[in-house]
């Protein structure tokens, strides 16, 4: 397909597609003349991923390039490619090590992960950025005086375990090659987070209606 069709099928403006090409977020097409190139389905799939990262996920061009580099690294196995790509996504500010709440939060996060049997945390060789997100979130709860003991956090973690199973089941049902599955996993990580937030709020509204509603 030509650039104009790639733009039409992806819903991304031609100027934006050209920008992504210049920035290396999209591989060059097959040159057919001095001024024209031809693009395939792999370009369309990659363009949709870039759009999910930048336009929906708010990922910077630099971070998107890092994610894509991990996806294209054939020296990594499927698990490492996915992990490296997801770790390159934005994860908020680093924890404030001078804040006393941070140390308390770190201890609670470590206890939670240990009880869950998840192989992450500062005492392991693998510490994903999401660990820092968790520490920051617990520190904020602690700082503001809201419940954040192990007993408060564990039900959320157990629910996330099931969600992770659903996520990867969805990726496997998506089918395609290993490359397509890893790309889908990254895209769905970004695209499903707003779905999860919306469903949680709707579920809370429904539970509130059941518990406290007058009708």
mmCIF file of N, CA and C in Angstrom, residues 81-209:
data_model
loop_
_atom_site.group_PDB
_atom_site.id
_atom_site.type_symbol
_atom_site.label_atom_id
_atom_site.label_comp_id
_atom_site.label_asym_id
_atom_site.label_seq_id
_atom_site.Cartn_x
_atom_site.Cartn_y
_atom_site.Cartn_z
ATOM 1 N N UNK A 81 11.367 -9.871 26.132
ATOM 2 C CA UNK A 81 10.974 -8.803 25.205
ATOM 3 C C UNK A 81 9.778 -8.040 25.757
ATOM 4 N N UNK A 82 8.800 -8.784 26.235
ATOM 5 C CA UNK A 82 7.609 -8.137 26.783
ATOM 6 C C UNK A 82 7.953 -7.345 28.032
ATOM 7 N N UNK A 83 8.745 -7.960 28.925
ATOM 8 C CA UNK A 83 9.113 -7.264 30.154
ATOM 9 C C UNK A 83 9.891 -5.990 29.879
ATOM 10 N N UNK A 84 10.874 -6.068 28.989
ATOM 11 C CA UNK A 84 11.689 -4.897 28.663
ATOM 12 C C UNK A 84 10.842 -3.803 28.036
ATOM 13 N N UNK A 85 9.925 -4.192 27.159
ATOM 14 C CA UNK A 85 9.070 -3.207 26.494
ATOM 15 C C UNK A 85 8.134 -2.531 27.493
ATOM 16 N N UNK A 86 7.501 -3.311 28.362
ATOM 17 C CA UNK A 86 6.570 -2.736 29.340
ATOM 18 C C UNK A 86 7.317 -1.870 30.348
ATOM 19 N N UNK A 87 8.530 -2.265 30.721
ATOM 20 C CA UNK A 87 9.300 -1.460 31.663
ATOM 21 C C UNK A 87 9.661 -0.103 31.082
ATOM 22 N N UNK A 88 9.722 -0.007 29.752
ATOM 23 C CA UNK A 88 10.069 1.267 29.122
ATOM 24 C C UNK A 88 8.900 2.253 29.126
ATOM 25 N N UNK A 89 7.706 1.776 29.466
ATOM 26 C CA UNK A 89 6.559 2.674 29.555
ATOM 27 C C UNK A 89 6.735 3.612 30.754
ATOM 28 N N UNK A 90 6.070 4.778 30.757
ATOM 29 C CA UNK A 90 6.194 5.704 31.892
ATOM 30 C C UNK A 90 5.672 5.072 33.181
ATOM 31 N N UNK A 91 6.389 5.287 34.268
ATOM 32 C CA UNK A 91 6.001 4.737 35.567
ATOM 33 C C UNK A 91 5.999 5.801 36.676
ATOM 34 N N UNK A 92 5.882 7.055 36.318
ATOM 35 C CA UNK A 92 5.796 8.095 37.333
ATOM 36 C C UNK A 92 7.144 8.458 37.927
ATOM 37 N N UNK A 93 7.072 9.297 38.973
ATOM 38 C CA UNK A 93 8.285 9.798 39.606
ATOM 39 C C UNK A 93 8.942 8.731 40.473
ATOM 40 N N UNK A 94 10.275 8.788 40.627
ATOM 41 C CA UNK A 94 10.937 7.867 41.556
ATOM 42 C C UNK A 94 10.525 8.160 42.996
ATOM 43 N N UNK A 95 10.651 7.159 43.843
ATOM 44 C CA UNK A 95 10.279 7.333 45.251
ATOM 45 C C UNK A 95 11.185 8.349 45.927
ATOM 46 N N UNK A 96 10.618 9.114 46.846
ATOM 47 C CA UNK A 96 11.371 10.088 47.639
ATOM 48 C C UNK A 96 12.023 9.360 48.810
ATOM 49 N N UNK A 97 13.310 9.092 48.692
ATOM 50 C CA UNK A 97 13.997 8.291 49.697
ATOM 51 C C UNK A 97 14.137 9.006 51.030
ATOM 52 N N UNK A 98 13.972 10.341 51.048
ATOM 53 C CA UNK A 98 14.075 11.097 52.299
ATOM 54 C C UNK A 98 12.756 11.147 53.060
ATOM 55 N N UNK A 99 11.696 10.659 52.469
ATOM 56 C CA UNK A 99 10.385 10.675 53.107
ATOM 57 C C UNK A 99 10.245 9.434 53.989
ATOM 58 N N UNK A 100 10.000 9.599 55.297
ATOM 59 C CA UNK A 100 9.850 8.422 56.172
ATOM 60 C C UNK A 100 8.756 7.476 55.693
ATOM 61 N N UNK A 101 7.733 8.006 55.054
ATOM 62 C CA UNK A 101 6.647 7.154 54.572
ATOM 63 C C UNK A 101 7.144 6.196 53.496
ATOM 64 N N UNK A 102 8.208 6.579 52.783
ATOM 65 C CA UNK A 102 8.726 5.724 51.720
ATOM 66 C C UNK A 102 9.293 4.428 52.276
ATOM 67 N N UNK A 103 10.034 4.506 53.374
ATOM 68 C CA UNK A 103 10.610 3.307 53.958
ATOM 69 C C UNK A 103 9.520 2.382 54.489
ATOM 70 N N UNK A 104 8.509 2.964 55.130
ATOM 71 C CA UNK A 104 7.379 2.158 55.604
ATOM 72 C C UNK A 104 6.687 1.485 54.425
ATOM 73 N N UNK A 105 6.493 2.242 53.356
ATOM 74 C CA UNK A 105 5.835 1.699 52.169
ATOM 75 C C UNK A 105 6.660 0.592 51.552
ATOM 76 N N UNK A 106 7.972 0.769 51.524
ATOM 77 C CA UNK A 106 8.846 -0.254 50.949
ATOM 78 C C UNK A 106 8.722 -1.565 51.734
ATOM 79 N N UNK A 107 8.690 -1.470 53.055
ATOM 80 C CA UNK A 107 8.558 -2.668 53.885
ATOM 81 C C UNK A 107 7.228 -3.371 53.625
ATOM 82 N N UNK A 108 6.166 -2.573 53.480
ATOM 83 C CA UNK A 108 4.852 -3.168 53.229
ATOM 84 C C UNK A 108 4.792 -3.796 51.842
ATOM 85 N N UNK A 109 5.388 -3.128 50.863
ATOM 86 C CA UNK A 109 5.413 -3.680 49.509
ATOM 87 C C UNK A 109 6.194 -4.988 49.489
ATOM 88 N N UNK A 110 7.342 -5.028 50.182
ATOM 89 C CA UNK A 110 8.160 -6.239 50.212
ATOM 90 C C UNK A 110 7.411 -7.393 50.860
ATOM 91 N N UNK A 111 6.713 -7.093 51.953
ATOM 92 C CA UNK A 111 5.960 -8.145 52.640
ATOM 93 C C UNK A 111 4.849 -8.669 51.736
ATOM 94 N N UNK A 112 4.179 -7.759 51.065
ATOM 95 C CA UNK A 112 3.098 -8.161 50.173
ATOM 96 C C UNK A 112 3.614 -9.059 49.056
ATOM 97 N N UNK A 113 4.692 -8.639 48.381
ATOM 98 C CA UNK A 113 5.232 -9.417 47.268
ATOM 99 C C UNK A 113 5.767 -10.766 47.734
ATOM 100 N N UNK A 114 6.351 -10.774 48.925
ATOM 101 C CA UNK A 114 6.864 -12.038 49.462
ATOM 102 C C UNK A 114 5.720 -13.006 49.731
ATOM 103 N N UNK A 115 4.637 -12.512 50.329
ATOM 104 C CA UNK A 115 3.493 -13.372 50.634
ATOM 105 C C UNK A 115 2.818 -13.865 49.357
ATOM 106 N N UNK A 116 2.843 -13.048 48.342
ATOM 107 C CA UNK A 116 2.235 -13.436 47.071
ATOM 108 C C UNK A 116 3.100 -14.430 46.310
ATOM 109 N N UNK A 117 4.399 -14.443 46.640
ATOM 110 C CA UNK A 117 5.315 -15.314 45.918
ATOM 111 C C UNK A 117 5.721 -14.758 44.570
ATOM 112 N N UNK A 118 5.586 -13.449 44.390
ATOM 113 C CA UNK A 118 5.989 -12.815 43.141
ATOM 114 C C UNK A 118 7.489 -12.544 43.186
ATOM 115 N N UNK A 119 8.177 -12.800 42.089
ATOM 116 C CA UNK A 119 9.642 -12.721 42.085
ATOM 117 C C UNK A 119 10.185 -11.344 41.785
ATOM 118 N N UNK A 120 9.671 -10.345 42.497
ATOM 119 C CA UNK A 120 10.137 -8.986 42.273
ATOM 120 C C UNK A 120 10.444 -8.315 43.600
ATOM 121 N N UNK A 121 11.175 -7.206 43.511
ATOM 122 C CA UNK A 121 11.482 -6.446 44.712
ATOM 123 C C UNK A 121 12.966 -6.203 44.845
ATOM 124 N N UNK A 122 13.372 -5.395 45.842
ATOM 125 C CA UNK A 122 14.778 -5.022 45.980
ATOM 126 C C UNK A 122 15.681 -6.159 46.408
ATOM 127 N N UNK A 123 15.118 -7.240 46.930
ATOM 128 C CA UNK A 123 15.939 -8.349 47.378
ATOM 129 C C UNK A 123 16.168 -9.366 46.268
ATOM 130 N N UNK A 124 15.695 -9.071 45.072
ATOM 131 C CA UNK A 124 15.896 -9.965 43.939
ATOM 132 C C UNK A 124 16.740 -9.248 42.895
ATOM 133 N N UNK A 125 17.090 -9.983 41.844
ATOM 134 C CA UNK A 125 17.875 -9.394 40.756
ATOM 135 C C UNK A 125 16.998 -8.608 39.782
ATOM 136 N N UNK A 126 15.687 -8.700 39.956
ATOM 137 C CA UNK A 126 14.755 -8.075 39.023
ATOM 138 C C UNK A 126 13.850 -7.117 39.784
ATOM 139 N N UNK A 127 13.978 -5.833 39.507
ATOM 140 C CA UNK A 127 13.143 -4.831 40.162
ATOM 141 C C UNK A 127 12.492 -3.958 39.100
ATOM 142 N N UNK A 128 11.307 -4.307 38.635
ATOM 143 C CA UNK A 128 10.662 -3.532 37.581
ATOM 144 C C UNK A 128 10.227 -2.161 38.076
ATOM 145 N N UNK A 129 10.058 -1.208 37.150
ATOM 146 C CA UNK A 129 9.619 0.133 37.559
ATOM 147 C C UNK A 129 8.295 0.121 38.301
ATOM 148 N N UNK A 130 7.445 -0.869 38.037
ATOM 149 C CA UNK A 130 6.150 -0.925 38.724
ATOM 150 C C UNK A 130 6.329 -1.103 40.229
ATOM 151 N N UNK A 131 7.471 -1.661 40.648
ATOM 152 C CA UNK A 131 7.734 -1.763 42.091
ATOM 153 C C UNK A 131 7.809 -0.369 42.706
ATOM 154 N N UNK A 132 8.495 0.540 42.025
ATOM 155 C CA UNK A 132 8.562 1.915 42.516
ATOM 156 C C UNK A 132 7.199 2.582 42.526
ATOM 157 N N UNK A 133 6.371 2.274 41.528
ATOM 158 C CA UNK A 133 5.006 2.800 41.505
ATOM 159 C C UNK A 133 4.238 2.331 42.736
ATOM 160 N N UNK A 134 4.393 1.048 43.061
ATOM 161 C CA UNK A 134 3.695 0.494 44.219
ATOM 162 C C UNK A 134 4.152 1.164 45.505
ATOM 163 N N UNK A 135 5.472 1.329 45.656
ATOM 164 C CA UNK A 135 6.007 1.978 46.859
ATOM 165 C C UNK A 135 5.463 3.398 46.970
ATOM 166 N N UNK A 136 5.461 4.144 45.874
ATOM 167 C CA UNK A 136 4.947 5.512 45.894
ATOM 168 C C UNK A 136 3.472 5.551 46.270
ATOM 169 N N UNK A 137 2.695 4.614 45.725
ATOM 170 C CA UNK A 137 1.261 4.594 46.006
ATOM 171 C C UNK A 137 0.995 4.294 47.477
ATOM 172 N N UNK A 138 1.715 3.314 48.027
ATOM 173 C CA UNK A 138 1.527 2.978 49.440
ATOM 174 C C UNK A 138 2.000 4.123 50.321
ATOM 175 N N UNK A 139 3.098 4.773 49.936
ATOM 176 C CA UNK A 139 3.599 5.911 50.717
ATOM 177 C C UNK A 139 2.571 7.040 50.757
ATOM 178 N N UNK A 140 1.894 7.280 49.646
ATOM 179 C CA UNK A 140 0.874 8.326 49.611
ATOM 180 C C UNK A 140 -0.283 7.976 50.534
ATOM 181 N N UNK A 141 -0.730 6.723 50.515
ATOM 182 C CA UNK A 141 -1.789 6.287 51.428
ATOM 183 C C UNK A 141 -1.361 6.466 52.883
ATOM 184 N N UNK A 142 -0.125 6.063 53.168
ATOM 185 C CA UNK A 142 0.410 6.192 54.532
ATOM 186 C C UNK A 142 0.466 7.646 54.964
ATOM 187 N N UNK A 143 0.971 8.493 54.077
ATOM 188 C CA UNK A 143 1.140 9.911 54.379
ATOM 189 C C UNK A 143 -0.194 10.591 54.684
ATOM 190 N N UNK A 144 -1.230 10.166 53.986
ATOM 191 C CA UNK A 144 -2.534 10.802 54.137
ATOM 192 C C UNK A 144 -3.448 10.088 55.129
ATOM 193 N N UNK A 145 -2.934 9.020 55.740
ATOM 194 C CA UNK A 145 -3.675 8.368 56.807
ATOM 195 C C UNK A 145 -4.769 7.417 56.364
ATOM 196 N N UNK A 146 -4.655 6.867 55.128
ATOM 197 C CA UNK A 146 -5.666 5.929 54.646
ATOM 198 C C UNK A 146 -5.179 4.492 54.808
ATOM 199 N N UNK A 147 -6.104 3.524 54.866
ATOM 200 C CA UNK A 147 -5.709 2.128 55.108
ATOM 201 C C UNK A 147 -4.765 1.603 54.028
ATOM 202 N N UNK A 148 -3.652 1.031 54.469
ATOM 203 C CA UNK A 148 -2.705 0.451 53.513
ATOM 204 C C UNK A 148 -1.902 -0.678 54.144
ATOM 205 N N UNK A 149 -2.503 -1.360 55.139
ATOM 206 C CA UNK A 149 -1.860 -2.525 55.732
ATOM 207 C C UNK A 149 -1.897 -3.686 54.747
ATOM 208 N N UNK A 150 -1.155 -4.739 55.057
ATOM 209 C CA UNK A 150 -1.117 -5.910 54.179
ATOM 210 C C UNK A 150 -2.525 -6.425 53.893
ATOM 211 N N UNK A 151 -3.356 -6.475 54.929
ATOM 212 C CA UNK A 151 -4.710 -6.994 54.778
ATOM 213 C C UNK A 151 -5.546 -6.129 53.833
ATOM 214 N N UNK A 152 -5.220 -4.842 53.748
ATOM 215 C CA UNK A 152 -5.934 -3.949 52.831
ATOM 216 C C UNK A 152 -5.466 -4.140 51.394
ATOM 217 N N UNK A 153 -4.191 -4.427 51.230
ATOM 218 C CA UNK A 153 -3.597 -4.491 49.894
ATOM 219 C C UNK A 153 -3.746 -5.858 49.229
ATOM 220 N N UNK A 154 -3.756 -6.928 50.033
ATOM 221 C CA UNK A 154 -3.751 -8.274 49.452
ATOM 222 C C UNK A 154 -4.933 -8.543 48.518
ATOM 223 N N UNK A 155 -6.175 -8.156 48.863
ATOM 224 C CA UNK A 155 -7.282 -8.450 47.929
ATOM 225 C C UNK A 155 -7.084 -7.820 46.559
ATOM 226 N N UNK A 156 -6.492 -6.625 46.525
ATOM 227 C CA UNK A 156 -6.215 -5.978 45.232
ATOM 228 C C UNK A 156 -5.183 -6.779 44.448
ATOM 229 N N UNK A 157 -4.156 -7.246 45.154
ATOM 230 C CA UNK A 157 -3.109 -8.021 44.481
ATOM 231 C C UNK A 157 -3.663 -9.330 43.928
ATOM 232 N N UNK A 158 -4.512 -9.994 44.705
ATOM 233 C CA UNK A 158 -5.094 -11.256 44.235
ATOM 234 C C UNK A 158 -5.974 -11.008 43.004
ATOM 235 N N UNK A 159 -6.707 -9.896 43.002
ATOM 236 C CA UNK A 159 -7.514 -9.564 41.823
ATOM 237 C C UNK A 159 -6.630 -9.307 40.615
ATOM 238 N N UNK A 160 -5.464 -8.683 40.846
ATOM 239 C CA UNK A 160 -4.547 -8.409 39.738
ATOM 240 C C UNK A 160 -3.953 -9.692 39.169
ATOM 241 N N UNK A 161 -3.754 -10.699 40.030
ATOM 242 C CA UNK A 161 -3.258 -11.978 39.518
ATOM 243 C C UNK A 161 -4.211 -12.538 38.467
ATOM 244 N N UNK A 162 -5.509 -12.489 38.759
ATOM 245 C CA UNK A 162 -6.486 -12.999 37.805
ATOM 246 C C UNK A 162 -6.539 -12.137 36.555
ATOM 247 N N UNK A 163 -6.406 -10.823 36.736
ATOM 248 C CA UNK A 163 -6.394 -9.934 35.580
ATOM 249 C C UNK A 163 -5.205 -10.226 34.681
ATOM 250 N N UNK A 164 -4.055 -10.540 35.287
ATOM 251 C CA UNK A 164 -2.866 -10.862 34.488
ATOM 252 C C UNK A 164 -3.102 -12.119 33.662
ATOM 253 N N UNK A 165 -3.783 -13.106 34.239
ATOM 254 C CA UNK A 165 -4.129 -14.316 33.488
ATOM 255 C C UNK A 165 -5.022 -13.942 32.311
ATOM 256 N N UNK A 166 -6.021 -13.094 32.575
ATOM 257 C CA UNK A 166 -6.917 -12.672 31.497
ATOM 258 C C UNK A 166 -6.164 -11.928 30.403
ATOM 259 N N UNK A 167 -5.232 -11.058 30.824
ATOM 260 C CA UNK A 167 -4.451 -10.273 29.857
ATOM 261 C C UNK A 167 -3.706 -11.183 28.882
ATOM 262 N N UNK A 168 -2.987 -12.151 29.431
ATOM 263 C CA UNK A 168 -2.155 -12.995 28.574
ATOM 264 C C UNK A 168 -2.983 -14.017 27.807
ATOM 265 N N UNK A 169 -4.125 -14.416 28.377
ATOM 266 C CA UNK A 169 -5.054 -15.247 27.604
ATOM 267 C C UNK A 169 -5.537 -14.483 26.376
ATOM 268 N N UNK A 170 -5.834 -13.201 26.576
ATOM 269 C CA UNK A 170 -6.307 -12.364 25.475
ATOM 270 C C UNK A 170 -5.237 -12.230 24.396
ATOM 271 N N UNK A 171 -3.995 -12.043 24.827
ATOM 272 C CA UNK A 171 -2.888 -11.928 23.875
ATOM 273 C C UNK A 171 -2.721 -13.217 23.082
ATOM 274 N N UNK A 172 -2.816 -14.354 23.764
ATOM 275 C CA UNK A 172 -2.664 -15.638 23.065
ATOM 276 C C UNK A 172 -3.828 -15.889 22.108
ATOM 277 N N UNK A 173 -5.032 -15.458 22.492
ATOM 278 C CA UNK A 173 -6.177 -15.603 21.582
ATOM 279 C C UNK A 173 -6.042 -14.670 20.382
ATOM 280 N N UNK A 174 -5.299 -13.582 20.565
ATOM 281 C CA UNK A 174 -5.082 -12.643 19.464
ATOM 282 C C UNK A 174 -4.403 -13.340 18.297
ATOM 283 N N UNK A 175 -3.606 -14.361 18.621
ATOM 284 C CA UNK A 175 -2.986 -15.167 17.578
ATOM 285 C C UNK A 175 -1.832 -14.451 16.903
ATOM 286 N N UNK A 176 -1.527 -14.897 15.692
ATOM 287 C CA UNK A 176 -0.446 -14.281 14.949
ATOM 288 C C UNK A 176 0.908 -14.835 15.353
ATOM 289 N N UNK A 177 1.944 -14.181 14.856
ATOM 290 C CA UNK A 177 3.316 -14.588 15.146
ATOM 291 C C UNK A 177 3.705 -14.154 16.557
ATOM 292 N N UNK A 178 4.879 -14.609 16.985
ATOM 293 C CA UNK A 178 5.388 -14.192 18.291
ATOM 294 C C UNK A 178 5.555 -12.677 18.338
ATOM 295 N N UNK A 179 6.033 -12.085 17.237
ATOM 296 C CA UNK A 179 6.191 -10.628 17.185
ATOM 297 C C UNK A 179 4.852 -9.928 17.351
ATOM 298 N N UNK A 180 3.831 -10.439 16.685
ATOM 299 C CA UNK A 180 2.513 -9.823 16.767
ATOM 300 C C UNK A 180 1.944 -9.940 18.178
ATOM 301 N N UNK A 181 2.196 -11.062 18.829
ATOM 302 C CA UNK A 181 1.679 -11.241 20.181
ATOM 303 C C UNK A 181 2.340 -10.286 21.170
ATOM 304 N N UNK A 182 3.654 -10.092 21.042
ATOM 305 C CA UNK A 182 4.341 -9.164 21.947
ATOM 306 C C UNK A 182 3.867 -7.740 21.690
ATOM 307 N N UNK A 183 3.716 -7.367 20.432
ATOM 308 C CA UNK A 183 3.196 -6.034 20.119
ATOM 309 C C UNK A 183 1.801 -5.858 20.702
ATOM 310 N N UNK A 184 0.968 -6.887 20.571
ATOM 311 C CA UNK A 184 -0.388 -6.813 21.109
ATOM 312 C C UNK A 184 -0.374 -6.676 22.624
ATOM 313 N N UNK A 185 0.526 -7.393 23.280
ATOM 314 C CA UNK A 185 0.606 -7.322 24.739
ATOM 315 C C UNK A 185 0.926 -5.912 25.208
ATOM 316 N N UNK A 186 1.852 -5.251 24.522
ATOM 317 C CA UNK A 186 2.205 -3.876 24.886
ATOM 318 C C UNK A 186 1.043 -2.939 24.608
ATOM 319 N N UNK A 187 0.430 -3.077 23.425
ATOM 320 C CA UNK A 187 -0.692 -2.202 23.079
ATOM 321 C C UNK A 187 -1.840 -2.380 24.053
ATOM 322 N N UNK A 188 -2.159 -3.626 24.410
ATOM 323 C CA UNK A 188 -3.275 -3.874 25.309
ATOM 324 C C UNK A 188 -2.976 -3.414 26.727
ATOM 325 N N UNK A 189 -1.695 -3.449 27.130
ATOM 326 C CA UNK A 189 -1.331 -2.898 28.436
ATOM 327 C C UNK A 189 -1.737 -1.431 28.509
ATOM 328 N N UNK A 190 -1.470 -0.699 27.445
ATOM 329 C CA UNK A 190 -1.808 0.722 27.393
ATOM 330 C C UNK A 190 -3.312 0.930 27.232
ATOM 331 N N UNK A 191 -3.919 0.214 26.292
ATOM 332 C CA UNK A 191 -5.305 0.473 25.925
ATOM 333 C C UNK A 191 -6.307 -0.040 26.948
ATOM 334 N N UNK A 192 -5.952 -1.088 27.707
ATOM 335 C CA UNK A 192 -6.897 -1.637 28.662
ATOM 336 C C UNK A 192 -6.855 -0.939 30.020
ATOM 337 N N UNK A 193 -5.826 -0.158 30.306
ATOM 338 C CA UNK A 193 -5.795 0.526 31.600
ATOM 339 C C UNK A 193 -6.978 1.478 31.781
ATOM 340 N N UNK A 194 -7.358 2.279 30.759
ATOM 341 C CA UNK A 194 -8.577 3.092 30.924
ATOM 342 C C UNK A 194 -9.835 2.238 31.081
ATOM 343 N N UNK A 195 -9.876 1.058 30.441
ATOM 344 C CA UNK A 195 -11.021 0.162 30.599
ATOM 345 C C UNK A 195 -11.119 -0.313 32.045
ATOM 346 N N UNK A 196 -9.984 -0.692 32.623
ATOM 347 C CA UNK A 196 -9.969 -1.176 34.004
ATOM 348 C C UNK A 196 -10.408 -0.082 34.969
ATOM 349 N N UNK A 197 -9.925 1.137 34.750
ATOM 350 C CA UNK A 197 -10.302 2.247 35.617
ATOM 351 C C UNK A 197 -11.794 2.522 35.521
ATOM 352 N N UNK A 198 -12.322 2.539 34.294
ATOM 353 C CA UNK A 198 -13.749 2.808 34.107
ATOM 354 C C UNK A 198 -14.605 1.723 34.752
ATOM 355 N N UNK A 199 -14.220 0.453 34.553
ATOM 356 C CA UNK A 199 -14.991 -0.638 35.133
ATOM 357 C C UNK A 199 -14.943 -0.615 36.657
ATOM 358 N N UNK A 200 -13.800 -0.259 37.221
ATOM 359 C CA UNK A 200 -13.715 -0.182 38.680
ATOM 360 C C UNK A 200 -14.660 0.878 39.218
ATOM 361 N N UNK A 201 -14.690 2.041 38.574
ATOM 362 C CA UNK A 201 -15.567 3.109 39.047
ATOM 363 C C UNK A 201 -17.035 2.741 38.895
ATOM 364 N N UNK A 202 -17.364 2.080 37.792
ATOM 365 C CA UNK A 202 -18.743 1.644 37.601
ATOM 366 C C UNK A 202 -19.130 0.588 38.636
ATOM 367 N N UNK A 203 -18.197 -0.341 38.910
ATOM 368 C CA UNK A 203 -18.471 -1.374 39.899
ATOM 369 C C UNK A 203 -18.655 -0.774 41.289
ATOM 370 N N UNK A 204 -17.839 0.214 41.629
ATOM 371 C CA UNK A 204 -17.990 0.882 42.930
ATOM 372 C C UNK A 204 -19.333 1.593 43.030
ATOM 373 N N UNK A 205 -19.738 2.245 41.925
ATOM 374 C CA UNK A 205 -21.034 2.926 41.926
ATOM 375 C C UNK A 205 -22.169 1.922 42.128
ATOM 376 N N UNK A 206 -22.056 0.747 41.490
ATOM 377 C CA UNK A 206 -23.088 -0.272 41.628
ATOM 378 C C UNK A 206 -23.120 -0.837 43.047
ATOM 379 N N UNK A 207 -21.938 -1.104 43.617
ATOM 380 C CA UNK A 207 -21.881 -1.624 44.986
ATOM 381 C C UNK A 207 -22.417 -0.597 45.977
ATOM 382 N N UNK A 208 -22.110 0.675 45.744
ATOM 383 C CA UNK A 208 -22.642 1.731 46.608
ATOM 384 C C UNK A 208 -24.167 1.776 46.520
ATOM 385 N N UNK A 209 -24.684 1.632 45.312
ATOM 386 C CA UNK A 209 -26.146 1.638 45.142
ATOM 387 C C UNK A 209 -26.772 0.488 45.911
#
